[in-house]
Short mmCIF file of C-alpha atoms (C1' of nucleotides) in Angstrom, two decimals:
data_model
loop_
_atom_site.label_atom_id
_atom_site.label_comp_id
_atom_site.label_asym_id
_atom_site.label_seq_id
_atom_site.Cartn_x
_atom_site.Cartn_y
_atom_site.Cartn_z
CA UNK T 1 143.14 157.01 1.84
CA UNK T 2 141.25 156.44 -1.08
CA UNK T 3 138.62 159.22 -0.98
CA UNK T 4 135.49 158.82 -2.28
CA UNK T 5 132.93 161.50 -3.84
CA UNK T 6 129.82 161.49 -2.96
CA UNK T 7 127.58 162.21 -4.93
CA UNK T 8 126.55 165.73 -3.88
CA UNK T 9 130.36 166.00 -4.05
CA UNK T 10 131.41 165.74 0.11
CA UNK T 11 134.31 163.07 0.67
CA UNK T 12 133.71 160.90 2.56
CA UNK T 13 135.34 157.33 3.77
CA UNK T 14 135.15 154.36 1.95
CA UNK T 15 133.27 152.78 4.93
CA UNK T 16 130.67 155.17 5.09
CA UNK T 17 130.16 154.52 1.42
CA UNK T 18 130.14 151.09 1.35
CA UNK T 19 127.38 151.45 4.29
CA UNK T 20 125.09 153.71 2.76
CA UNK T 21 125.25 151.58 -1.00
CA UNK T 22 124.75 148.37 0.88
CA UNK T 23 121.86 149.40 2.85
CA UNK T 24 120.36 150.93 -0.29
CA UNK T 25 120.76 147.98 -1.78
CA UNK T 26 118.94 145.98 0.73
CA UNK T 27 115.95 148.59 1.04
CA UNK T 28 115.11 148.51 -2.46
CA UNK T 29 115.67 144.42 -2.32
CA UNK T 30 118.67 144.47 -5.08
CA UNK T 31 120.07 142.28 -1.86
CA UNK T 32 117.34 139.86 -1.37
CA UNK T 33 116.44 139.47 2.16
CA UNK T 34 117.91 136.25 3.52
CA UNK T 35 120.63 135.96 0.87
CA UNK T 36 124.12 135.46 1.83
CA UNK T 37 126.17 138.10 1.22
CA UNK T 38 129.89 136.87 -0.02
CA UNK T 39 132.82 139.57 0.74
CA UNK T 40 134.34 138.74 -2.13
CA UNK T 41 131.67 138.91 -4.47
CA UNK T 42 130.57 143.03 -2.47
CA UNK T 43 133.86 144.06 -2.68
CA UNK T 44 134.14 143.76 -6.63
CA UNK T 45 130.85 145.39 -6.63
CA UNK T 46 131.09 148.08 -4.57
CA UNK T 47 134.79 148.57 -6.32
CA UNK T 48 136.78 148.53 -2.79
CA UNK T 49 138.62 146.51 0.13
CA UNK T 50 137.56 144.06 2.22
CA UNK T 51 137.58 146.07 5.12
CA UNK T 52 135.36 148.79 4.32
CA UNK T 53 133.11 145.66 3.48
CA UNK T 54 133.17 144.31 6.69
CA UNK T 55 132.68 146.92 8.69
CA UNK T 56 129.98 148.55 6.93
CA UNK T 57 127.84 145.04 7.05
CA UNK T 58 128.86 145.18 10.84
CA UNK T 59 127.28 148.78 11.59
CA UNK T 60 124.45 146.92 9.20
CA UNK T 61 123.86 144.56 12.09
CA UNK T 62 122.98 147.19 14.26
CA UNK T 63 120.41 148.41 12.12
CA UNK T 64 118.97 145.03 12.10
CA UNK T 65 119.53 145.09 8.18
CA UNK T 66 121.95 142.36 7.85
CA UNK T 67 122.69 139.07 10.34
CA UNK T 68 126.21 137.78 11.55
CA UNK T 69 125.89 133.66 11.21
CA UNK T 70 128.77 132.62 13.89
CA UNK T 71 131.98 132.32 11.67
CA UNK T 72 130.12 131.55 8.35
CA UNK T 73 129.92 135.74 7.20
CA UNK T 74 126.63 137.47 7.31
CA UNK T 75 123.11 137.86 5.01
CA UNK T 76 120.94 140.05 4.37
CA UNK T 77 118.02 139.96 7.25
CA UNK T 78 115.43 137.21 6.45
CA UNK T 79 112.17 138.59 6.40
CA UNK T 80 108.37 137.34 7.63
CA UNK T 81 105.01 138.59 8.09
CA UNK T 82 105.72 138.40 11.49
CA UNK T 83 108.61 140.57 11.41
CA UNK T 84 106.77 143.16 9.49
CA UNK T 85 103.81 143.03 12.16
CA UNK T 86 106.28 143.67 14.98
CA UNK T 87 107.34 146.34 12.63
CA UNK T 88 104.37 147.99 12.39
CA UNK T 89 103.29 147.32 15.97
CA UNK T 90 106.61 148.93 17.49
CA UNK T 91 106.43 151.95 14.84
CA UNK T 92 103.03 152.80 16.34
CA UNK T 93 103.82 152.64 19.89
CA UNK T 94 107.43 154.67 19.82
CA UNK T 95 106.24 156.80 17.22
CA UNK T 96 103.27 157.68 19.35
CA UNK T 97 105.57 158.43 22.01
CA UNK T 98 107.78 160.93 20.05
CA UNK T 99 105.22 162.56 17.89
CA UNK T 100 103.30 163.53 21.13
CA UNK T 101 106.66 164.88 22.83
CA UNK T 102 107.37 166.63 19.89
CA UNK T 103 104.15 168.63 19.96
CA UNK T 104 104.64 169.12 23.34
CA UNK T 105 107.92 170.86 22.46
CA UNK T 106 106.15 172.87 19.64
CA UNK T 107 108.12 175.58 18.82
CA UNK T 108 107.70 177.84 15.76
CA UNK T 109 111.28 176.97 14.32
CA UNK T 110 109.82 173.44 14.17
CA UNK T 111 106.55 174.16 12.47
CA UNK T 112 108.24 175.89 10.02
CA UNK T 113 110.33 172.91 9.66
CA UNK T 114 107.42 169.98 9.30
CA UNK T 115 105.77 172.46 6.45
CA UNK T 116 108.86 172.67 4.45
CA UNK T 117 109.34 169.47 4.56
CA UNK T 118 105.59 168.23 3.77
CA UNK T 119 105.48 170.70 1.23
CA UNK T 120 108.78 169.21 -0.43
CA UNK T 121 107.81 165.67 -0.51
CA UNK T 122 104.22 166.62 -2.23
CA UNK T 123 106.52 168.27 -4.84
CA UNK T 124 108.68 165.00 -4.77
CA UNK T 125 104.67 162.92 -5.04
CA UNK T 126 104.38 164.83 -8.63
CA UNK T 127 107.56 165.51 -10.07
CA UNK T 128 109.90 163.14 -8.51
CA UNK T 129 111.28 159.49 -9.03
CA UNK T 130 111.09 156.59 -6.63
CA UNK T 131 114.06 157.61 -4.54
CA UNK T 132 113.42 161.30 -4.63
CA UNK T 133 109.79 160.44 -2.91
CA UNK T 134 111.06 157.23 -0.57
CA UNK T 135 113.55 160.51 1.06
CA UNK T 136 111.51 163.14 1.32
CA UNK T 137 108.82 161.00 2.85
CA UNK T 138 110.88 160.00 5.50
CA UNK T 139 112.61 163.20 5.66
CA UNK T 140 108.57 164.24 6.76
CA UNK T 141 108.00 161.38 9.29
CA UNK T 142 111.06 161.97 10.83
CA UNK T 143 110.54 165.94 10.85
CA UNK T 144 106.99 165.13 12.47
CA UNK T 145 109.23 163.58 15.53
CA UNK T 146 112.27 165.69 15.49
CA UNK T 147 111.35 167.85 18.05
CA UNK T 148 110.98 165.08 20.65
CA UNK T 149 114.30 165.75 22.15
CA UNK T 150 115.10 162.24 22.94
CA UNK T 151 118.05 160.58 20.73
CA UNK T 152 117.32 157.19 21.48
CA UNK T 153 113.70 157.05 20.80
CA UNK T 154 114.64 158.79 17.70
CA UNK T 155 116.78 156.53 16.19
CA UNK T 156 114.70 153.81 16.85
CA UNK T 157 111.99 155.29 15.17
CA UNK T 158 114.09 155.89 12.04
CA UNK T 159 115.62 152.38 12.37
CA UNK T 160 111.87 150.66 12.26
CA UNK T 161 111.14 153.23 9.55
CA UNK T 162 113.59 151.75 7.36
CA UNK T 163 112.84 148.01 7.90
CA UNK T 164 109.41 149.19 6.92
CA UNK T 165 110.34 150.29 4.00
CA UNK T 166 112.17 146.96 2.88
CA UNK T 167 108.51 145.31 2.85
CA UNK T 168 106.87 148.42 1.07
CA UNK T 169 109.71 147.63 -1.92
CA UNK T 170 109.22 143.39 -1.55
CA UNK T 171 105.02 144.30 -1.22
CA UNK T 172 105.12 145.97 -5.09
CA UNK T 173 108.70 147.04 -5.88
CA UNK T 174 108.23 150.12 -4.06
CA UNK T 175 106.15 151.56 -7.09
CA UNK T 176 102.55 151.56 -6.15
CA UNK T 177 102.61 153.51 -2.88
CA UNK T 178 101.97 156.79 -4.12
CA UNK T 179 99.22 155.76 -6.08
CA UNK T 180 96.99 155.20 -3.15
CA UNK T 181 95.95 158.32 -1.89
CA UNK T 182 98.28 158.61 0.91
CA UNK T 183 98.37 162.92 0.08
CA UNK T 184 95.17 163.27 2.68
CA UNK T 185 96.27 161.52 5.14
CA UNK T 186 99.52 163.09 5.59
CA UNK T 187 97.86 166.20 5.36
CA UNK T 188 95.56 165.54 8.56
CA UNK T 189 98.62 164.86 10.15
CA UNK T 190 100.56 167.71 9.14
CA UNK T 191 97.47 170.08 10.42
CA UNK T 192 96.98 168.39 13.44
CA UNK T 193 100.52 168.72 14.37
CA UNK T 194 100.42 172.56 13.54
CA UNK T 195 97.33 172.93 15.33
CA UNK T 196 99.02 171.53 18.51
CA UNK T 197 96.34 169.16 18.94
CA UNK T 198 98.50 165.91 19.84
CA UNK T 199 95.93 163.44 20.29
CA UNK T 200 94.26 164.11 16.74
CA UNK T 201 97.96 164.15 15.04
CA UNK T 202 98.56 160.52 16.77
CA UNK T 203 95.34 159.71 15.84
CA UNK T 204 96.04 160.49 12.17
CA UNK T 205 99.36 159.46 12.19
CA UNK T 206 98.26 155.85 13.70
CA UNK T 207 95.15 155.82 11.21
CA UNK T 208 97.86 156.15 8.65
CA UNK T 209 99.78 153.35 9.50
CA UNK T 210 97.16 151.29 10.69
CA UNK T 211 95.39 151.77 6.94
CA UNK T 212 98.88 151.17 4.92
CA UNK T 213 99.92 148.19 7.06
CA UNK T 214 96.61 146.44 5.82
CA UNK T 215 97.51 147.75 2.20
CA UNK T 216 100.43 146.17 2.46
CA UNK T 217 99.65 142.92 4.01
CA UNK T 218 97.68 140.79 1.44
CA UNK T 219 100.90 140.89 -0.90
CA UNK T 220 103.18 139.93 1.86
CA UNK T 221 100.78 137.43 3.07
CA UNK T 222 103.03 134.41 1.22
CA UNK T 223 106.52 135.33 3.31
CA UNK Z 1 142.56 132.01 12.52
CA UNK Z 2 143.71 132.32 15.99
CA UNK Z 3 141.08 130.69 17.78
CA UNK Z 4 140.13 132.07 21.17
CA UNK Z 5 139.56 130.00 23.94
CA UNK Z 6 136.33 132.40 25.86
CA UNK Z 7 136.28 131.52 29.34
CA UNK Z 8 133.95 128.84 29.26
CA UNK Z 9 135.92 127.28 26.77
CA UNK Z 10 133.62 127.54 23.73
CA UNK Z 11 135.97 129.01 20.57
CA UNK Z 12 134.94 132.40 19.48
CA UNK Z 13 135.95 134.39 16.62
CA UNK Z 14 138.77 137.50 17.54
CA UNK Z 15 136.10 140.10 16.40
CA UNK Z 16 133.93 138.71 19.49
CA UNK Z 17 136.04 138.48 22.35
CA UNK Z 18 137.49 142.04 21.43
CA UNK Z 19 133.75 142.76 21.47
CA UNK Z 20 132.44 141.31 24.64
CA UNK Z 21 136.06 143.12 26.20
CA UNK Z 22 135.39 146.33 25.11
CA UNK Z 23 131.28 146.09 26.16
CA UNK Z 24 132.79 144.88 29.58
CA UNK Z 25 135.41 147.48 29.59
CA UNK Z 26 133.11 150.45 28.90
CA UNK Z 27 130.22 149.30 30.86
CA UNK Z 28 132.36 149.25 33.78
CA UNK Z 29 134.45 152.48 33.04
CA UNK Z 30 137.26 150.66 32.76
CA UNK Z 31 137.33 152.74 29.78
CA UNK Z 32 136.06 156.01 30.69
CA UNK Z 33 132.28 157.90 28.98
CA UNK Z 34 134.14 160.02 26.39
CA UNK Z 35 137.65 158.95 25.98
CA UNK Z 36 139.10 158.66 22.99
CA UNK Z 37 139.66 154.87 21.61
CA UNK Z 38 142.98 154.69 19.78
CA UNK Z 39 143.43 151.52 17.73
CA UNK Z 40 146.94 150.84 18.37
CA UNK Z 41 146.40 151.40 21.97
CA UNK Z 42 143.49 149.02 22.28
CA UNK Z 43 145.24 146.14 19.45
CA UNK Z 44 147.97 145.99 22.14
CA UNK Z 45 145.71 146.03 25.10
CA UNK Z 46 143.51 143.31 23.84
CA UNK Z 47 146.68 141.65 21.51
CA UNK Z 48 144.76 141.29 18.54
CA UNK Z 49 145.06 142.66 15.64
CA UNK Z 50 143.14 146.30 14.43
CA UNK Z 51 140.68 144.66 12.16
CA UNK Z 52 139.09 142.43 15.02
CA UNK Z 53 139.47 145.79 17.08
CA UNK Z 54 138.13 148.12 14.48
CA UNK Z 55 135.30 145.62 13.95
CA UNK Z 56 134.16 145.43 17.29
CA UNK Z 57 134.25 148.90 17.65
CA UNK Z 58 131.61 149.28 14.50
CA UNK Z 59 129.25 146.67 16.55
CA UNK Z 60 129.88 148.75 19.45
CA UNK Z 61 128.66 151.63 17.88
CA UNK Z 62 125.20 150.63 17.42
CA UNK Z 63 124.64 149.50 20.67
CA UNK Z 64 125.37 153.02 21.59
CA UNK Z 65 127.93 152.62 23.74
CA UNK Z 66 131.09 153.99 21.39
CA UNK Z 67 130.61 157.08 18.93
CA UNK Z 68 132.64 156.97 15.66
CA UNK Z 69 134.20 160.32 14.78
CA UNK Z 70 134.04 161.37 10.94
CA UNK Z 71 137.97 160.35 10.46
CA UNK Z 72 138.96 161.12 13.36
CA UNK Z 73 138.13 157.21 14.90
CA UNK Z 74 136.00 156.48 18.03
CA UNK Z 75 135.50 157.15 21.80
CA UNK Z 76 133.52 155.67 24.38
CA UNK Z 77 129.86 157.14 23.95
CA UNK Z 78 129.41 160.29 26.71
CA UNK Z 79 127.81 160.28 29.51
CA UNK Z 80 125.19 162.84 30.79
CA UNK Z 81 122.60 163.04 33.01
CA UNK Z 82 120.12 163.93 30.23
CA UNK Z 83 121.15 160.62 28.89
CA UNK Z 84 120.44 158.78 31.99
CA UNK Z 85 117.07 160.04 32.34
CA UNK Z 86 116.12 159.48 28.84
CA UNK Z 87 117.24 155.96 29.22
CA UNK Z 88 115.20 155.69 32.29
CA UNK Z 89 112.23 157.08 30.70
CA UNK Z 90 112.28 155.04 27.37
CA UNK Z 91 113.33 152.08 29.94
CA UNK Z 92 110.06 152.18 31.69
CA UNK Z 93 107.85 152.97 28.22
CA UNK Z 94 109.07 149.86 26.57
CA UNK Z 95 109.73 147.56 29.24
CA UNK Z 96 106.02 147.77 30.29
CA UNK Z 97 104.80 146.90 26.77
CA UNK Z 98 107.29 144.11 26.71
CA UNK Z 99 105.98 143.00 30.46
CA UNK Z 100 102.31 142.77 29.56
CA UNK Z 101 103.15 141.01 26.27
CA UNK Z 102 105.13 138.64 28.19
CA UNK Z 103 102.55 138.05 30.74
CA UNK Z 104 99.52 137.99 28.23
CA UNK Z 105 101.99 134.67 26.64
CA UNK Z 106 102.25 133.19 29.90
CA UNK Z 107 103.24 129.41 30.03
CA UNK Z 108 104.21 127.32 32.53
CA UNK Z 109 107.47 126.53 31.06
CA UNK Z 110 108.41 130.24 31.27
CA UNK Z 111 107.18 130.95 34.99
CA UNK Z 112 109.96 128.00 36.01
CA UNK Z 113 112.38 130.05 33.62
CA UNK Z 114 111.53 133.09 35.74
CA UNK Z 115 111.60 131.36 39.16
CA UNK Z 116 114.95 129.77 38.42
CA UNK Z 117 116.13 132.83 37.05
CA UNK Z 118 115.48 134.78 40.43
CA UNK Z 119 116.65 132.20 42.84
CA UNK Z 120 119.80 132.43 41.32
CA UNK Z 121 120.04 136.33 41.52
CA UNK Z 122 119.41 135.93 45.07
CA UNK Z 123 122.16 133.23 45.17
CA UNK Z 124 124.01 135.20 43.72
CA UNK Z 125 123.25 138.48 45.74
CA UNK Z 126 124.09 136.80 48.54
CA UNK Z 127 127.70 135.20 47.19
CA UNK Z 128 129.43 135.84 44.24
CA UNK Z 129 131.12 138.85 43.36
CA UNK Z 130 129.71 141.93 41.43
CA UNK Z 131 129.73 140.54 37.91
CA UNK Z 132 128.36 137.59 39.03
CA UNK Z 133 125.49 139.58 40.32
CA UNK Z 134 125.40 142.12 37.42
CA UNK Z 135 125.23 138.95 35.33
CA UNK Z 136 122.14 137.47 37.38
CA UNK Z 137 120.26 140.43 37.55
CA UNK Z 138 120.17 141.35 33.57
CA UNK Z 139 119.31 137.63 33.42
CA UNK Z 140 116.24 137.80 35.74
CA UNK Z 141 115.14 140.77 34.35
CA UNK Z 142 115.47 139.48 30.58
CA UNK Z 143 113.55 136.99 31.79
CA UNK Z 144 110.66 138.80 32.64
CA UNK Z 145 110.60 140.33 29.11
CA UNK Z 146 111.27 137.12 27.43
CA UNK Z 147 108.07 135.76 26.91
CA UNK Z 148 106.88 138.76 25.29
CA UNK Z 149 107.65 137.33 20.92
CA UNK Z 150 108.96 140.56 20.02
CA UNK Z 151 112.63 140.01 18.97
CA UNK Z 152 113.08 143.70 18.30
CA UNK Z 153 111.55 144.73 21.42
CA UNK Z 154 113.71 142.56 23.87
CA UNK Z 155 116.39 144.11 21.87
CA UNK Z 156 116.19 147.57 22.53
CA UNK Z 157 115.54 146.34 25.77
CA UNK Z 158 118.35 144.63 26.15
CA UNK Z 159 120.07 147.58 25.06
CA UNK Z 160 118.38 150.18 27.35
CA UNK Z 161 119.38 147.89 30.32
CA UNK Z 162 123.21 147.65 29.24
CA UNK Z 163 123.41 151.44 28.83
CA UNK Z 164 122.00 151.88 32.22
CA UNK Z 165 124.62 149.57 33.85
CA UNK Z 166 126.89 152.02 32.75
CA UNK Z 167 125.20 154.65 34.92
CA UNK Z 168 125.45 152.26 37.60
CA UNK Z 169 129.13 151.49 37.53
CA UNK Z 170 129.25 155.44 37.41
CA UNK Z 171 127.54 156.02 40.02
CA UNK Z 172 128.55 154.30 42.18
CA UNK Z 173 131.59 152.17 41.28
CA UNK Z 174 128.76 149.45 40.71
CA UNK Z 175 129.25 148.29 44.69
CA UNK Z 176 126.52 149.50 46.46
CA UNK Z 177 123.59 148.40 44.16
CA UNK Z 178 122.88 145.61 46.42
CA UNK Z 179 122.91 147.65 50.02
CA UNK Z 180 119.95 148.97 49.28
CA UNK Z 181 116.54 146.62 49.96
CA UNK Z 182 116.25 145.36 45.92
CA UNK Z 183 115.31 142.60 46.70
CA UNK Z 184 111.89 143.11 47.82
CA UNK Z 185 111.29 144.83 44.76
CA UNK Z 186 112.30 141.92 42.89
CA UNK Z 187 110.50 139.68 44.89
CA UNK Z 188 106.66 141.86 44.26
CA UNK Z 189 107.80 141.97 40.53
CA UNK Z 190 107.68 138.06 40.37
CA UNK Z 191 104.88 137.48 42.84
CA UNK Z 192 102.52 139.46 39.89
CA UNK Z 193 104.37 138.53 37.03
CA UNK Z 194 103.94 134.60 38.24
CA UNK Z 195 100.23 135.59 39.58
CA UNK Z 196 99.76 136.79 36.08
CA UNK Z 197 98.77 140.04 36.81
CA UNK Z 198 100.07 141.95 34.13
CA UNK Z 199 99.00 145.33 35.86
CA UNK Z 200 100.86 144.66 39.33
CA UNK Z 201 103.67 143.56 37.81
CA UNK Z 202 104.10 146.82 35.52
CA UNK Z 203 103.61 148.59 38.57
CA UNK Z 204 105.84 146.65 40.62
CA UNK Z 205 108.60 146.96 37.56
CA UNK Z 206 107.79 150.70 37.08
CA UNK Z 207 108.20 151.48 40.63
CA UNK Z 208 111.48 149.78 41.24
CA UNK Z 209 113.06 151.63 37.56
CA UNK Z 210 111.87 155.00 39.83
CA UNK Z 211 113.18 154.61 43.09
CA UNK Z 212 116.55 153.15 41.50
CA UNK Z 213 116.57 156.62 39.27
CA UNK Z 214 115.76 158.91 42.07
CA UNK Z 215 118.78 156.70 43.91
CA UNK Z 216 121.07 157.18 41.40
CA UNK Z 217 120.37 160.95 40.01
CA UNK Z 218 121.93 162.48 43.27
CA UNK Z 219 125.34 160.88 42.48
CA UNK Z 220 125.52 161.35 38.64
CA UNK Z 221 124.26 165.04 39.64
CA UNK Z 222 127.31 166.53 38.54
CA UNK Z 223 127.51 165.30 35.07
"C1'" DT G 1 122.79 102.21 -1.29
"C1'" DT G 2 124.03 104.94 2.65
"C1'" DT G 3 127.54 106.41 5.59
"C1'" DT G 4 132.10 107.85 6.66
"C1'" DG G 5 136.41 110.15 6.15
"C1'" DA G 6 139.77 112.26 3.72
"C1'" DT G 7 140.79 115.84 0.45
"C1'" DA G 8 140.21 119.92 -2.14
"C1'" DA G 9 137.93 124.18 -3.03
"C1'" DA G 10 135.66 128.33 -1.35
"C1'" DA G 11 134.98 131.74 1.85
"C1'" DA G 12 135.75 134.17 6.16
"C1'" DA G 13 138.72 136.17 9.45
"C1'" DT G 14 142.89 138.12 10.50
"C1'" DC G 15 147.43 140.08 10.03
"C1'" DG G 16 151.11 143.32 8.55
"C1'" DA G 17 152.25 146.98 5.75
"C1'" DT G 18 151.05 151.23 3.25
"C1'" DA G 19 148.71 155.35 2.12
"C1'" DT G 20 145.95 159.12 3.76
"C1'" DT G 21 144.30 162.23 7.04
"C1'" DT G 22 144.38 164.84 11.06
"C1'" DG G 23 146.95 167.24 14.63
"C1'" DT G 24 150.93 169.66 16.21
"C1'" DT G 25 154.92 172.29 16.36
"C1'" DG G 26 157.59 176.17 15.36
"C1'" DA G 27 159.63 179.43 12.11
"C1'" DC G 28 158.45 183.42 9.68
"C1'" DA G 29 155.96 187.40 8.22
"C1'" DT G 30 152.72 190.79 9.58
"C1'" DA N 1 152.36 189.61 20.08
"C1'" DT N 2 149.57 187.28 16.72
"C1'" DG N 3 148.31 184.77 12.85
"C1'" DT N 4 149.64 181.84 8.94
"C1'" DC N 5 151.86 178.16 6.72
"C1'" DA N 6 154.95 174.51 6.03
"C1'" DA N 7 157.10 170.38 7.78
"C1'" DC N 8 156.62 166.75 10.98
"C1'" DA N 9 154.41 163.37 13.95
"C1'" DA N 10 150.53 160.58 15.26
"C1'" DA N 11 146.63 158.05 14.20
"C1'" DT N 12 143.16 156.43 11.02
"C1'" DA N 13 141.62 154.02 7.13
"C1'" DT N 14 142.57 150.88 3.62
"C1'" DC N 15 144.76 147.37 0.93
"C1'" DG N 16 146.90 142.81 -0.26
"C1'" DA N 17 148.35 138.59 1.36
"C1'" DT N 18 148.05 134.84 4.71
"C1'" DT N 19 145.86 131.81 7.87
"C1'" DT N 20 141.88 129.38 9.45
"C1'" DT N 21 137.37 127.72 9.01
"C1'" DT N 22 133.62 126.05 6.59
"C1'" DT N 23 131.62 123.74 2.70
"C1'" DA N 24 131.68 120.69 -1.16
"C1'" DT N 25 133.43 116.56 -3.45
"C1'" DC N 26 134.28 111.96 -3.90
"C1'" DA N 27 136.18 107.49 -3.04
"C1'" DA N 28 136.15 103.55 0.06
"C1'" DA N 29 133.81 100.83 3.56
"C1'" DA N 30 129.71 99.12 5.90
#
DNA sequence: TTTTGATAAAAAATCGATATTTGTTGACAT
DNA sequence: ATGTCAACAAATATCGATTTTTTATCAAAA
C-alpha cells in the first residue's frame, strides 16, 4: 500500500502524509490563503494519488484550514482581520477555561511535564530553526492545558492555535516572533502555573496574548 | 457524475448525501457509538461507491462523530457518559458567550428570525414527526446563537449540539424529548432573548441545558 | 459592441480494480 | 496444553481510468 517513511522513520499512510505536508504548507503560507488548490497540480507535488489528496484536504476542512466550494474543489481558507480577531478572542476564552482546569487538576506528573517542555522550547529560542521553535512552542501551550481532562475543549484549543499561527507566518514570515521578548512572559506563566495560582497564570497567559495580538495586528491591518 | 437528486430536489454531489446519511445514521444510532464502519458494507448500504463513502467518513471525523483507526479504518465515535457531560459543560460555556454576543447585535430583522423560528418548533412539536421536530429545535436554537458574528463559534456550537442529539437518541430512543414541559423553557429563553436581556436569557438557556442533563444522566447511567 | 449559445478544454468527482495491511485459522514444535 | 509461525481470508488504502461538471473560448446574432 505504498508506505511512506516518515521522517523520524514510523510508516505511516499516504493520507496521513499528504495531511500533515498540506497543512504545513498552509501554516507557513507556501499555500496562500484563499488560493485554489487544483488536485492535479497537489498530487504531482506531494508525489501520490488522488485519493490520499482528497481526503487529506477533507479532514483539512475540519480544521478550518481549507474550504469545500460546492462541486468546484476546495482552497486554502481565505483569511481577514476579522478572522484573526475571532481567533484571538476564542483562544482567550477556551484557553482560559482549560488552563484553569488544568491547574485545578495539578498533579506533580504534570508539572514535571510543563517544565520539560518550557525548558525545551527556550533551548529551541537559542539553538533552533523556525520549525524547531513554531513545535516546541506549541508543544508548551498545549502542555500548559493538557491536564484539563476535557478532549473537546482541547482540540479546539489546538485547532485555534494553529489558525493563529497562519497569521503569525502572513504578519512577518514567521521570522520575527522570537525577537520580541516573548522569553518573560512565558516564564510568568510557567511559574504561575507551578505555583498553582490559576488566576495569575490566566492572567499571564491572557496578558500574553492580549500583548502579541496587538504585535501582530498593524501588519495584518491591510487583509 | 451521478447526480443525486436530495430530497428537496436540489442536486448534490455523492460525497454529500453519503455524508448527511451517515450524520443521520449515527446521530440516531442507526449505526451504533463504537461499531466498526466497514467500507464495503456501507458502499452497498448507501450504493455509492467507496471514495464518496471514504470521503464522508474523513468529514465525519472532524465533527467528532466517527474515529479513524491507524489502518485499521473507522467506527462510529464512542459513547460515554464522561463524554456527555463534557459536552454539556463546554455546551453551556460557549453557548452563553455566543448568546450575549448575539443579543449585544440585536436587530430587528433577527428577533423576527427568532420568533419565526420558534413558532415553527412549536408547530412542529405539536405535529410532525421526530425529525421534523429534531430539525426545528436545532433550528430555533441556532437561531438564538446566530446573531452572535463569530463563524467559528456557531460552529463548535453547532457541533456541540449535534453530538448531544446523539445522547438524546441514546437515551431515550429520541421519543420522549417532548413529554417533558420544554416548552416553557423555550418560551422564557425567547421572552429575554427578544426583551434583550442578555443576562435572563443566559440564565434561561443555562437552566434548560441543566435540567435536560440531570434528565438524561439517569438513563445513559450505565454507559 | 454586447449578449448569447455552442463547443472545447480543464478540473472535479467517482468508479472499478489492484496492492497492501491486518486479522484469523490451524498445523507444528515445544 | 501452549505458543509460534505460516498460509489464508477479509478489509483497507491506493491507483488509474472514466464520467460529469465547471470554466473558458469564440463565433454568430441582436
Amino acid at each position: 500500500m505504498n508506505l511512506m517513511q516518515h521522517s523520524d522513520g514510523k510508516e505511516t499512510s499516504a493520507t496521513r502524509t499528504a495531511y500533515l505536508t498540506l497543512r504545513q504548507m498552509i501554516l507557513t503560507g507556501e499555500l496562500a490563503a484563499g488560493e485554489k488548490l487544483k488536485i492535479e497540480q497537489l498530487r504531482t507535488r506531494l508525489d501520490t494519488g488522488a485519493s490520499p489528496v482528497r481526503e487529506a484536504l477533507s479532514l483539512l476542512t475540519s480544521d478550518m484550514l481549507v474550504e469545500r466550494l460546492d462541486q468546484r474543489g476546495f482552497r486554502a481558507a481565505p483569511a481577514s482581520l476579522a478572522n484573526f480577531q475571532e481567533i484571538l478572542t476564542l483562544r482567550c476564552a477556551l484557553e482560559d477555561m482549560a488552563l484553569r482546569q488544568s491547574i485545578a487538576n495539578a498533579t506533580p506528573d504534570w508539572e514535571e511535564k510543563l517544565v520539560l517542555s518550557h525548558h525545551r522550547m527556550k533551548r529551541a529560542t537559542a539553538d533552533g530553526g523556525i520549525p524547531e521553535f513554531e513545535e516546541a512552542h506549541k508543544a508548551f501551550h498545549m502542555a500548559l492545558l493538557d491536564n484539563a481532562d476535557s478532549p473537546i475543549l482541547l482540540r479546539y484549543c489546538g485547532q485555534l492555535y494553529d489558525l493563529n499561527i497562519r497569521y503569525r507566518y502572513l504578519a512577518a514570515a514567521g521570522t520575527n516572533y522570537r525577537k520580541r521578548n516573548v522569553a518573560s512572559e512565558h516564564e510568568d506563566i510557567l511559574d504561575a502555573a507551578v505555583r498553582g495560582d490559576a488566576s495569575a497564570a490566566s492572567d499571564a497567559l491572557m496578558n500574553h496574548y492580549r500583548v502579541t495580538g496587538d504585535y501582530l495586528t498593524a501588519p495584518l491591518s491591510d487583509l
